[in-house]
MMTF fields as JSON, N, C-alpha, C and O atoms, coordinates in Angstrom:
{
  "mmtfVersion": "1.0.0",
  "mmtfProducer": "UNKNOWN",
  "numBonds": 383,
  "numAtoms": 384,
  "numGroups": 96,
  "numChains": 1,
  "numModels": 1,
  "chainsPerModel": [1],
  "groupsPerChain": [96],
  "chainIdList": ["A"],
  "bondAtomList": [4, 2, 8, 6, 12, 10, 16, 14, 20, 18, 24, 22, 28, 26, 32, 30, 36, 34, 40, 38, 44, 42, 48, 46, 52, 50, 56, 54, 60, 58, 64, 62, 68, 66, 72, 70, 76, 74, 80, 78, 84, 82, 88, 86, 92, 90, 96, 94, 100, 98, 104, 102, 108, 106, 112, 110, 116, 114, 120, 118, 124, 122, 128, 126, 132, 130, 136, 134, 140, 138, 144, 142, 148, 146, 152, 150, 156, 154, 160, 158, 164, 162, 168, 166, 172, 170, 176, 174, 180, 178, 184, 182, 188, 186, 192, 190, 196, 194, 200, 198, 204, 202, 208, 206, 212, 210, 216, 214, 220, 218, 224, 222, 228, 226, 232, 230, 236, 234, 240, 238, 244, 242, 248, 246, 252, 250, 256, 254, 260, 258, 264, 262, 268, 266, 272, 270, 276, 274, 280, 278, 284, 282, 288, 286, 292, 290, 296, 294, 300, 298, 304, 302, 308, 306, 312, 310, 316, 314, 320, 318, 324, 322, 328, 326, 332, 330, 336, 334, 340, 338, 344, 342, 348, 346, 352, 350, 356, 354, 360, 358, 364, 362, 368, 366, 372, 370, 376, 374, 380, 378],
  "bondOrderList": [1, 1, 1, 1, 1, 1, 1, 1, 1, 1, 1, 1, 1, 1, 1, 1, 1, 1, 1, 1, 1, 1, 1, 1, 1, 1, 1, 1, 1, 1, 1, 1, 1, 1, 1, 1, 1, 1, 1, 1, 1, 1, 1, 1, 1, 1, 1, 1, 1, 1, 1, 1, 1, 1, 1, 1, 1, 1, 1, 1, 1, 1, 1, 1, 1, 1, 1, 1, 1, 1, 1, 1, 1, 1, 1, 1, 1, 1, 1, 1, 1, 1, 1, 1, 1, 1, 1, 1, 1, 1, 1, 1, 1, 1, 1],
  "groupList": [{"groupName": "UNK", "atomNameList": ["N", "CA", "C", "O"], "elementList": ["N", "C", "C", "O"], "formalChargeList": [0, 0, 0, 0], "bondAtomList": [1, 0, 2, 1, 3, 2], "bondOrderList": [1, 1, 2], "singleLetterCode": "X", "chemCompType": "L-PEPTIDE LINKING"}],
  "groupTypeList": [0, 0, 0, 0, 0, 0, 0, 0, 0, 0, 0, 0, 0, 0, 0, 0, 0, 0, 0, 0, 0, 0, 0, 0, 0, 0, 0, 0, 0, 0, 0, 0, 0, 0, 0, 0, 0, 0, 0, 0, 0, 0, 0, 0, 0, 0, 0, 0, 0, 0, 0, 0, 0, 0, 0, 0, 0, 0, 0, 0, 0, 0, 0, 0, 0, 0, 0, 0, 0, 0, 0, 0, 0, 0, 0, 0, 0, 0, 0, 0, 0, 0, 0, 0, 0, 0, 0, 0, 0, 0, 0, 0, 0, 0, 0, 0],
  "groupIdList": [1, 2, 3, 4, 5, 6, 7, 8, 9, 10, 11, 12, 13, 14, 15, 16, 17, 18, 19, 20, 21, 22, 23, 24, 25, 26, 27, 28, 29, 30, 31, 32, 33, 34, 35, 36, 37, 38, 39, 40, 41, 42, 43, 44, 45, 46, 47, 48, 49, 50, 51, 52, 53, 54, 55, 56, 57, 58, 59, 60, 61, 62, 63, 64, 65, 66, 67, 68, 69, 70, 71, 72, 73, 74, 75, 76, 77, 78, 79, 80, 81, 82, 83, 84, 85, 86, 87, 88, 89, 90, 91, 92, 93, 94, 95, 96],
  "secStructList": [7, 7, 7, 7, 2, 2, 2, 2, 6, 6, 1, 7, 7, 3, 3, 3, 7, 1, 7, 2, 2, 2, 2, 2, 2, 2, 2, 2, 2, 2, 2, 2, 2, 7, 1, 1, 7, 3, 3, 3, 1, 1, 2, 2, 2, 2, 2, 2, 2, 2, 2, 2, 2, 6, 6, 6, 7, 7, 7, 7, 3, 3, 7, 1, 1, 7, 1, 1, 1, 7, 2, 2, 2, 2, 2, 2, 2, 2, 2, 6, 6, 7, 1, 7, 1, 7, 7, 3, 3, 7, 7, 7, 7, 7, 7, 7],
  "xCoordList": [7.781, 8.469, 7.676, 6.854, 7.23, 6.795, 7.408, 8.411, 7.237, 7.649, 7.369, 6.255, 8.119, 8.178, 7.688, 8.003, 6.564, 5.952, 6.708, 6.329, 8.296, 8.843, 9.729, 10.362, 9.991, 10.413, 9.821, 10.251, 8.199, 7.042, 7.171, 7.111, 7.353, 6.587, 8.364, 8.55, 9.318, 9.916, 9.652, 10.452, 8.97, 8.518, 7.51, 6.478, 7.789, 6.147, 5.732, 6.476, 4.787, 3.526, 2.358, 1.228, 3.056, 1.394, 0.515, 0.622, -0.705, -2.004, -2.973, -3.227, -3.388, -4.483, -5.351, -5.173, -6.414, -7.856, -9.179, -9.547, -9.454, -10.817, -11.851, -12.785, -11.581, -13.48, -13.08, -12.269, -13.573, -13.559, -13.409, -12.426, -14.519, -14.87, -13.774, -13.619, -13.151, -12.28, -10.675, -9.852, -10.449, -9.439, -9.216, -8.248, -10.274, -10.256, -10.041, -9.063, -10.989, -10.334, -10.036, -10.488, -9.345, -7.59, -6.571, -5.579, -6.559, -5.215, -4.689, -3.576, -6.381, -6.244, -5.629, -4.949, -6.408, -5.66, -4.154, -3.272, -3.936, -2.175, -1.391, -0.334, -1.447, -0.727, -0.499, 0.58, -1.276, -0.939, 0.355, 1.168, 0.573, 1.345, 3.158, 4.279, 2.594, 3.413, 3.632, 2.818, 5.192, 5.222, 4.754, 4.526, 4.353, 4.023, 2.878, 3.144, 1.6, 0.881, 0.811, 0.962, 0.656, 0.13, -0.684, -0.689, -1.521, -2.924, -2.964, -2.219, -3.871, -3.907, -5.586, -5.942, -6.124, -7.997, -7.956, -8.867, -7.019, -7.056, -5.457, -4.339, -5.91, -4.18, -3.097, -1.884, -4.269, -3.36, -2.599, -1.407, -2.828, -2.677, -1.556, -0.791, -1.583, -0.973, 0.281, 1.232, 0.743, 1.496, 2.391, 3.576, 1.685, 1.751, 2.404, 3.255, 1.763, 2.374, 3.645, 4.698, 3.382, 4.369, 6.151, 7.276, 5.619, 7.172, 7.443, 8.586, 6.355, 7.125, 7.804, 8.429, 7.512, 7.635, 8.594, 8.761, 9.052, 9.845, 10.528, 10.549, 11.427, 12.097, 11.934, 12.827, 10.994, 10.753, 9.232, 8.719, 8.815, 7.863, 8.982, 9.921, 8.476, 8.699, 8.199, 8.709, 7.133, 5.783, 4.378, 3.981, 3.765, 2.411, 1.52, 1.567, 0.586, -0.608, -1.811, -2.099, -2.412, -2.89, -4.15, -4.237, -5.144, -6.531, -6.196, -5.328, -6.618, -6.913, -7.527, -7.135, -8.714, -9.605, -10.313, -11.491, -9.295, -9.39, -10.167, -10.329, -10.534, -10.612, -9.172, -8.402, -8.831, -7.306, -6.606, -6.459, -6.259, -5.452, -5.417, -5.559, -5.217, -6.104, -4.564, -3.484, -4.649, -3.451, -2.506, -1.302, -2.857, -1.202, -1.029, 0.099, -2.041, -1.197, -0.358, 0.841, -1.035, 0.029, 1.33, 2.323, 1.422, 2.667, 3.182, 4.392, 2.895, 4.126, 4.827, 5.97, 4.468, 4.275, 5.508, 6.401, 5.556, 6.577, 7.592, 8.668, 7.356, 8.252, 9.128, 9.998, 9.154, 10.079, 11.034, 12.007, 10.416, 11.382, 12.404, 13.622, 11.461, 12.012, 10.992, 9.805, 12.397, 11.516, 11.603, 11.386, 11.773, 12.376, 11.323, 11.291, 10.368, 9.507, 8.764, 8.838, 8.029, 7.243, 6.239, 6.502, 4.999, 3.644, 3.064, 3.327, 1.684, 0.793, -0.36, -0.892, -1.25, -2.981, -3.723, -3.579, -4.497, -5.94, -6.597, -6.563, -7.425, -8.716, -9.927, -9.946, -11.236, -12.557, -13.495, -14.618, -12.76, -12.982, -12.759, -11.576, -13.69, -13.669, -14.25, -15.255, -13.612, -14.399, -14.274, -13.178, -15.952, -16.323, -15.83, -15.953],
  "yCoordList": [-16.213, -16.08, -16.459, -15.548, -17.206, -16.971, -16.687, -17.392, -15.832, -15.507, -16.552, -16.801, -16.947, -17.83, -16.735, -15.586, -18.047, -17.864, -16.812, -15.81, -17.833, -17.971, -16.628, -16.201, -15.917, -14.237, -13.131, -11.999, -13.779, -12.552, -12.601, -11.655, -13.855, -13.464, -13.017, -13.012, -12.713, -11.794, -10.833, -10.163, -10.053, -8.787, -7.924, -8.409, -6.855, -6.548, -5.531, -5.327, -4.78, -4.276, -3.75, -4.237, -1.885, -1.122, -1.016, -0.262, -1.635, -1.425, -0.118, -0.089, 0.686, 2.05, 2.198, 2.71, 1.545, 1.924, 1.766, 0.968, 3.096, 3.832, 2.601, 2.678, 1.688, 1.103, -0.068, -0.905, -0.184, -0.948, -2.436, -3.07, -3.014, -4.027, -5.264, -6.477, -3.646, -3.851, -4.105, -4.86, -3.284, -3.62, -4.885, -5.645, -4.918, -6.586, -7.123, -7.787, -7.501, -8.766, -8.781, -9.653, -8.13, -7.821, -7.905, -8.356, -7.398, -7.713, -8.853, -9.378, -9.255, -10.817, -12.085, -13.045, -11.437, -12.319, -11.698, -12.383, -10.672, -10.262, -10.931, -11.214, -11.41, -11.841, -13.13, -13.624, -13.935, -15.564, -15.006, -15.885, -13.877, -14.195, -13.114, -13.557, -11.9, -11.025, -11.905, -12.553, -11.614, -11.161, -11.216, -12.165, -9.41, -8.417, -7.794, -7.685, -7.424, -6.74, -5.217, -5.477, -3.859, -3.012, -2.274, -1.851, -2.108, -1.154, 0.184, 0.783, 0.707, 2.224, 2.574, 2.103, 3.063, 3.945, 4.901, 5.664, 4.951, 7.02, 7.367, 6.995, 8.209, 8.375, 9.107, 8.946, 10.181, 10.349, 9.277, 9.578, 8.494, 7.764, 6.563, 5.904, 6.425, 5.406, 6.177, 5.416, 7.884, 8.473, 8.002, 7.673, 8.076, 8.061, 6.955, 6.957, 5.61, 4.194, 4.495, 4.702, 4.486, 4.794, 5.274, 4.78, 6.303, 6.864, 6.218, 5.955, 5.991, 5.088, 3.679, 3.192, 3.099, 2.162, 1.701, 0.678, 3.278, 3.102, 2.416, 2.435, 1.468, 0.565, -0.386, -0.661, -0.974, -2.032, -2.206, -3.306, -1.169, -1.277, -1.106, -0.315, -2.329, -2.585, -2.076, -1.717, -2.121, -2.572, -1.729, -2.233, -0.851, 0.343, 0.072, 0.302, -0.366, -0.706, 0.185, 0.109, 0.908, 2.012, 1.962, 1.281, 3.008, 3.297, 4.363, 4.918, 5.173, 6.706, 7.571, 8.195, 7.213, 7.977, 8.177, 7.903, 8.777, 8.316, 9.849, 10.721, 10.174, 11.105, 11.189, 10.241, 13.031, 13.25, 13.324, 14.324, 12.437, 12.578, 11.464, 10.286, 11.875, 10.932, 9.953, 10.543, 8.495, 7.888, 8.641, 8.449, 9.414, 9.927, 11.402, 11.896, 12.07, 13.281, 11.943, 11.759, 11.191, 10.5, 9.985, 9.944, 9.465, 8.743, 10.908, 10.925, 11.593, 12.951, 12.999, 13.455, 12.716, 13.117, 12.04, 12.421, 11.098, 9.576, 9.498, 8.935, 9.977, 10.914, 11.782, 11.047, 12.434, 13.702, 12.95, 13.396, 11.618, 10.941, 9.734, 9.571, 9.054, 8.026, 8.191, 8.315, 8.092, 8.382, 6.624, 6.743, 5.583, 4.365, 3.38, 2.195, 4.05, 2.018, 2.332, 3.234, 0.77, 0.202, 0.804, 1.301, 0.907, 1.621, 1.288, 1.386, 0.572, -0.172, 0.437, 0.009, 1.675, 1.549, 0.767, 0.239, 0.622, -0.669, 0.08, 0.543, 0.413, 1.307, 1.424, 1.12, 1.898, 1.125, 2.311, 2.244, 3.376, 4.505, 5.017, 5.262, 5.316, 5.95, 7.356, 7.964, 7.365, 9.493, 9.195, 8.979, 9.133, 9.025, 10.599, 11.117],
  "zCoordList": [-16.244, -15.205, -14.136, -14.241, -13.039, -12.238, -11.167, -11.053, -10.159, -8.993, -7.979, -7.518, -7.775, -6.563, -5.061, -4.75, -4.247, -2.855, -1.651, -1.044, -1.678, -0.756, -1.385, -0.42, -2.401, -2.372, -2.219, -1.993, -2.44, -1.723, -0.192, 0.593, 0.053, 1.492, 2.574, 3.791, 1.413, 2.475, 2.192, 2.845, 1.561, 1.394, 2.181, 2.645, 2.29, 3.112, 2.38, 1.421, 2.466, 2.468, 2.44, 2.484, 2.3, 2.673, 2.078, 1.11, 2.292, 1.561, 2.053, 3.258, 1.423, 2.065, 0.862, -0.244, 1.474, 0.958, 2.434, 3.296, 1.926, 2.629, 2.94, 3.738, 2.319, 2.045, 3.131, 2.736, 4.426, 5.336, 5.082, 5.466, 4.358, 4.078, 2.703, 2.56, 1.808, 0.701, 1.336, 0.818, 2.584, 3.071, 3.811, 3.82, 4.386, 5.199, 4.784, 5.127, 3.167, 2.604, 1.798, 1.055, 1.441, 0.445, 0.989, 0.416, 2.515, 3.378, 3.675, 3.677, 4.072, 4.276, 3.69, 4.054, 2.242, 0.601, 0.49, -0.028, 0.879, 0.71, 1.552, 0.987, 2.946, 3.946, 3.254, 3.582, 2.272, 1.815, 0.81, 0.524, 0.349, -0.611, 0.584, 0.84, 0.888, 1.803, 3.281, 3.938, 3.514, 4.888, 5.748, 6.498, 5.827, 6.702, 5.551, 4.354, 6.148, 5.354, 6.163, 7.357, 5.996, 6.839, 6.242, 5.086, 7.26, 6.69, 6.895, 7.671, 6.177, 6.56, 5.977, 4.896, 6.451, 5.663, 5.132, 4.809, 5.003, 4.598, 3.965, 4.321, 2.92, 2.479, 3.491, 3.628, 4.29, 5.164, 6.265, 6.334, 6.857, 7.883, 7.09, 7.794, 5.828, 4.806, 4.897, 5.076, 4.813, 4.298, 6.394, 6.441, 7.498, 8.728, 9.248, 10.138, 8.378, 8.082, 7.609, 8.212, 6.487, 5.725, 6.339, 6.271, 6.826, 7.497, 8.932, 9.307, 9.674, 10.6, 10.662, 11.604, 9.341, 8.699, 7.024, 6.36, 6.936, 6.142, 5.647, 4.416, 6.397, 6.775, 6.008, 5.207, 6.048, 6.493, 5.357, 5.152, 4.859, 3.534, 2.648, 2.557, 1.893, -0.01, -1.172, -2.233, -0.758, -1.988, -1.397, -0.346, -1.747, -1.825, -2.318, -3.526, -1.958, -2.747, -2.186, -0.992, -2.924, -2.634, -3.772, -4.794, -3.159, -3.673, -4.192, -3.518, -5.505, -5.782, -4.526, -3.54, -5.181, -4.225, -2.951, -2.719, -2.023, -0.382, 0.393, -0.461, 1.495, 2.339, 2.805, 2.959, 3.091, 3.818, 2.662, 1.959, 2.52, 1.215, 0.167, 0.493, -1.166, -1.7, -2.139, -2.16, -2.455, -2.892, -3.918, -3.747, -4.887, -5.81, -4.781, -4.795, -3.951, -2.795, -1.954, -2.161, -1.139, -0.566, -1.162, -0.437, -2.822, -3.026, -3.519, -3.741, -3.594, -3.863, -2.45, -2.465, -1.59, 0.163, 0.468, 1.224, 0.065, 0.329, -0.967, -0.762, -2.18, -3.185, -2.096, -1.629, -1.821, -0.871, 0.206, 0.813, 0.246, 1.292, 0.428, 0.509, -0.336, -1.006, -2.547, -2.851, -3.245, -4.532, -5.274, -6.48, -5.013, -5.244, -4.765, -5.098, -3.859, -3.137, -5.121, -5.954, -5.012, -6.125, -5.507, -4.412, -5.974, -6.191, -6.861, -8.06, -6.259, -7.213, -6.977, -5.953, -7.791, -7.523, -8.013, -9.116, -7.343, -7.586, -7.222, -6.082, -8.17, -8.146, -8.776, -9.968, -8.109, -9.067, -9.511, -10.012, -9.206, -10.112, -11.256, -11.494, -12.233, -13.467, -14.147, -14.516, -14.088, -14.705, -15.964, -16.481, -16.906, -18.103, -18.351, -19.461]
}
């Protein structure tokens, strides 16, 4: 079942990534699919951005390892005010 682009365009995303290059590139790509993409450079900024715009954000896409707050710590704080916002972790981190 394919998701129509029109449906995604009605949604707004928060993208949290500490690498400037990756954040700029992927947020531009995500803008092709989502109606609006909020961005943040670390977990603390992601939390702040979410709290300011929580009624407008439909999905969170986040890195895990970031300064100030990790993606998991950020999500734990977001879950205190919103238990249901869908979240996707996209990370290049690996731990052998």
